[in-house]
Amino acid sequence: MLTDKTIVLGITGSIAAYKAAELASRLTKAGAKVETVMTEAAQRFIVPLTLQSLTHRPVACDMWTPLENFSITHVSLAQAADVAVIAPATANIIAKMAYGLADDLLSSIVLATKAPVIVAPAMNNNMYESSVTQENIARLRARGFVIVEPEIGHLACNAIGKGRMADIDTVVDAINMILRRERDMAGKRVVITAGGTREPIDPVRFIGNRSSGKMGHALAEAARDRGADVTLISTVSLSQPSNMRVVHVESASQMLEAVMQTVWQADVLVMAAAVADYRPKTTQENKIKKDAAVLNIELERTLDILAEVEGDFLRIGFAAETENLLDNARKKLVDKRLDLIAANDVTIAGSGFGSDTNKVTLISRDGKEYDLPLMPKRDVADKVWDWVAANTRRAA
Ligand code: CTP
């Protein structure tokens, strides 16, 4: 994705400027042409020579010294950029970009470029949270800038709060997302569930299942990379996917509530989660002691989320089966009023729970069946979104 892409990397005066060196190095190693632009304040934190050495290119520091091949620096760099990334972005550059100021090289490039701009803020938490900075960020978002939100953590000023520049991986993900040529899900809002639910027996035990959440997370990442606005409702908290809303839930009833709260404004719901069909009728307040020789736990049915939710969105389900795969899946497609179902034989080696690959047959409401070979879950995810992109009822 990054090979031969021209990335204008704008570095501004924050202590996080040192992280920009790692970012520049990562992008260069991935094959990108990184054109670094440093503000005067940035040069107080890190010297241009560092960036020049890492990117093997000259670093632009002011309006008045032309670079080789670039006659008018700000215009040429603005035109050459496939994407501009401001990382770290101070409150000052955010304010300047929000109001179209062009009083130095970097702000002039941002004003002059037609390329997408990614902004990774880094500053003191009070500066970040101040209403004026938040208004400026909202202005940028409204104009299509991509904001890679800062993280909560220990800040250079010794405070703990939101303001630490996002992880380099998160910034690189955002760049890949922007450069992805096929942004056919842009403007679509999707809600995806992932993982197996946990139904509490007592404070330490639950009834669960073998779902790893990998399929749901792959769906969420693929949709994000194709430009969709993604809400991921997941029982899995190990990896925190970037550039999407993640809602963490545990039980079937929490998942139902989270789906209800988000799906009404969605274009697509994909239920990739393995939702418990039964839960303990009561949850014991204290840990159950092993007094009894036989322990009976009474179970009651949970609500079927797909059957419960109503609305004008595409409904996509998964059918995890161990027998009569296609017949069971076809029945679920009809019973749950789905637009598409991914029939998933979980008995095949390398398919289903826990693996990185999956073997599914997609069955659509009009009876078409697509028997896909065993492939990485990310590729299965893209097949699902290919179908969605071709079959979406309403555009955003
Ligand atoms: N599903 C749901 N709510 C439930 C159970 C399942 O929304 N309480 C969704 C799953 O996320 C999946 C689809 O329904 O997309 C099919 O789930 P599956 O477990 O295969 O089927 P069930 O409907 O539970 O039927 P059975 O367990 O009898 O096979």
PDB file of C-alpha atoms and ligand atoms in Angstrom, residues 193 271-277 302-307 316-321 332 336, ligand 1:
ATOM      1  CA  THR A 193     -20.471  -7.944  16.884  1.00  0.00           C
ATOM      2  CA  MET A 271     -23.651 -10.475  13.844  1.00  0.00           C
ATOM      3  CA  ALA A 272     -20.396 -12.412  13.848  1.00  0.00           C
ATOM      4  CA  ALA A 273     -20.588 -13.012  17.595  1.00  0.00           C
ATOM      5  CA  ALA A 274     -21.382 -16.404  19.043  1.00  0.00           C
ATOM      6  CA  VAL A 275     -24.240 -15.395  21.296  1.00  0.00           C
ATOM      7  CA  ALA A 276     -25.324 -17.718  24.096  1.00  0.00           C
ATOM      8  CA  ASP A 277     -28.769 -19.207  23.522  1.00  0.00           C
ATOM      9  CA  THR A 302     -31.667 -15.494  25.910  1.00  0.00           C
ATOM     10  CA  LEU A 303     -33.249 -13.166  23.387  1.00  0.00           C
ATOM     11  CA  ASP A 304     -32.182 -13.636  19.774  1.00  0.00           C
ATOM     12  CA  ILE A 305     -30.502 -10.334  18.922  1.00  0.00           C
ATOM     13  CA  LEU A 306     -30.898 -10.650  15.166  1.00  0.00           C
ATOM     14  CA  ALA A 307     -34.561 -11.528  15.560  1.00  0.00           C
ATOM     15  CA  ILE A 316     -25.933 -10.230   8.048  1.00  0.00           C
ATOM     16  CA  GLY A 317     -25.528 -13.320  10.212  1.00  0.00           C
ATOM     17  CA  PHE A 318     -23.135 -16.200  10.670  1.00  0.00           C
ATOM     18  CA  ALA A 319     -24.216 -19.801  11.070  1.00  0.00           C
ATOM     19  CA  ALA A 320     -21.698 -21.899  12.938  1.00  0.00           C
ATOM     20  CA  GLU A 321     -22.672 -25.483  12.193  1.00  0.00           C
ATOM     21  CA  LYS A 332     -31.561 -19.232   9.619  1.00  0.00           C
ATOM     22  CA  LYS A 336     -33.973 -14.311  11.023  1.00  0.00           C
TER      23      LYS A 336
HETATM   24  N1  CTP B   1     -27.617 -14.776  17.142  1.00  0.00           N
HETATM   25  C1  CTP B   1     -28.182 -13.680  17.766  1.00  0.00           C
HETATM   26  N2  CTP B   1     -28.694 -13.802  19.032  1.00  0.00           N
HETATM   27  C2  CTP B   1     -28.701 -14.975  19.662  1.00  0.00           C
HETATM   28  C3  CTP B   1     -28.150 -16.130  19.023  1.00  0.00           C
HETATM   29  C4  CTP B   1     -27.621 -15.982  17.767  1.00  0.00           C
HETATM   30  O1  CTP B   1     -28.201 -12.599  17.183  1.00  0.00           O
HETATM   31  N3  CTP B   1     -29.205 -15.063  20.888  1.00  0.00           N
HETATM   32  C5  CTP B   1     -27.054 -14.602  15.808  1.00  0.00           C
HETATM   33  C6  CTP B   1     -25.584 -15.001  15.703  1.00  0.00           C
HETATM   34  O2  CTP B   1     -24.740 -13.911  15.978  1.00  0.00           O
HETATM   35  C7  CTP B   1     -25.469 -15.445  14.271  1.00  0.00           C
HETATM   36  C8  CTP B   1     -26.834 -16.023  13.954  1.00  0.00           C
HETATM   37  O3  CTP B   1     -27.723 -15.476  14.935  1.00  0.00           O
HETATM   38  O4  CTP B   1     -25.224 -14.384  13.374  1.00  0.00           O
HETATM   39  C9  CTP B   1     -26.880 -17.518  14.013  1.00  0.00           C
HETATM   40  O5  CTP B   1     -26.342 -17.955  15.236  1.00  0.00           O
HETATM   41  P1  CTP B   1     -26.157 -19.472  15.559  1.00  0.00           P
HETATM   42  O6  CTP B   1     -25.582 -19.620  16.927  1.00  0.00           O
HETATM   43  O7  CTP B   1     -25.502 -20.160  14.404  1.00  0.00           O
HETATM   44  O8  CTP B   1     -27.662 -19.978  15.547  1.00  0.00           O
HETATM   45  P2  CTP B   1     -28.845 -19.930  16.578  1.00  0.00           P
HETATM   46  O9  CTP B   1     -29.870 -18.982  16.066  1.00  0.00           O
HETATM   47  O10 CTP B   1     -28.340 -19.687  17.955  1.00  0.00           O
HETATM   48  O11 CTP B   1     -29.429 -21.403  16.416  1.00  0.00           O
HETATM   49  P3  CTP B   1     -28.823 -22.828  16.902  1.00  0.00           P
HETATM   50  O12 CTP B   1     -27.957 -22.521  18.110  1.00  0.00           O
HETATM   51  O13 CTP B   1     -30.035 -23.606  17.224  1.00  0.00           O
HETATM   52  O14 CTP B   1     -28.028 -23.374  15.748  1.00  0.00           O
END
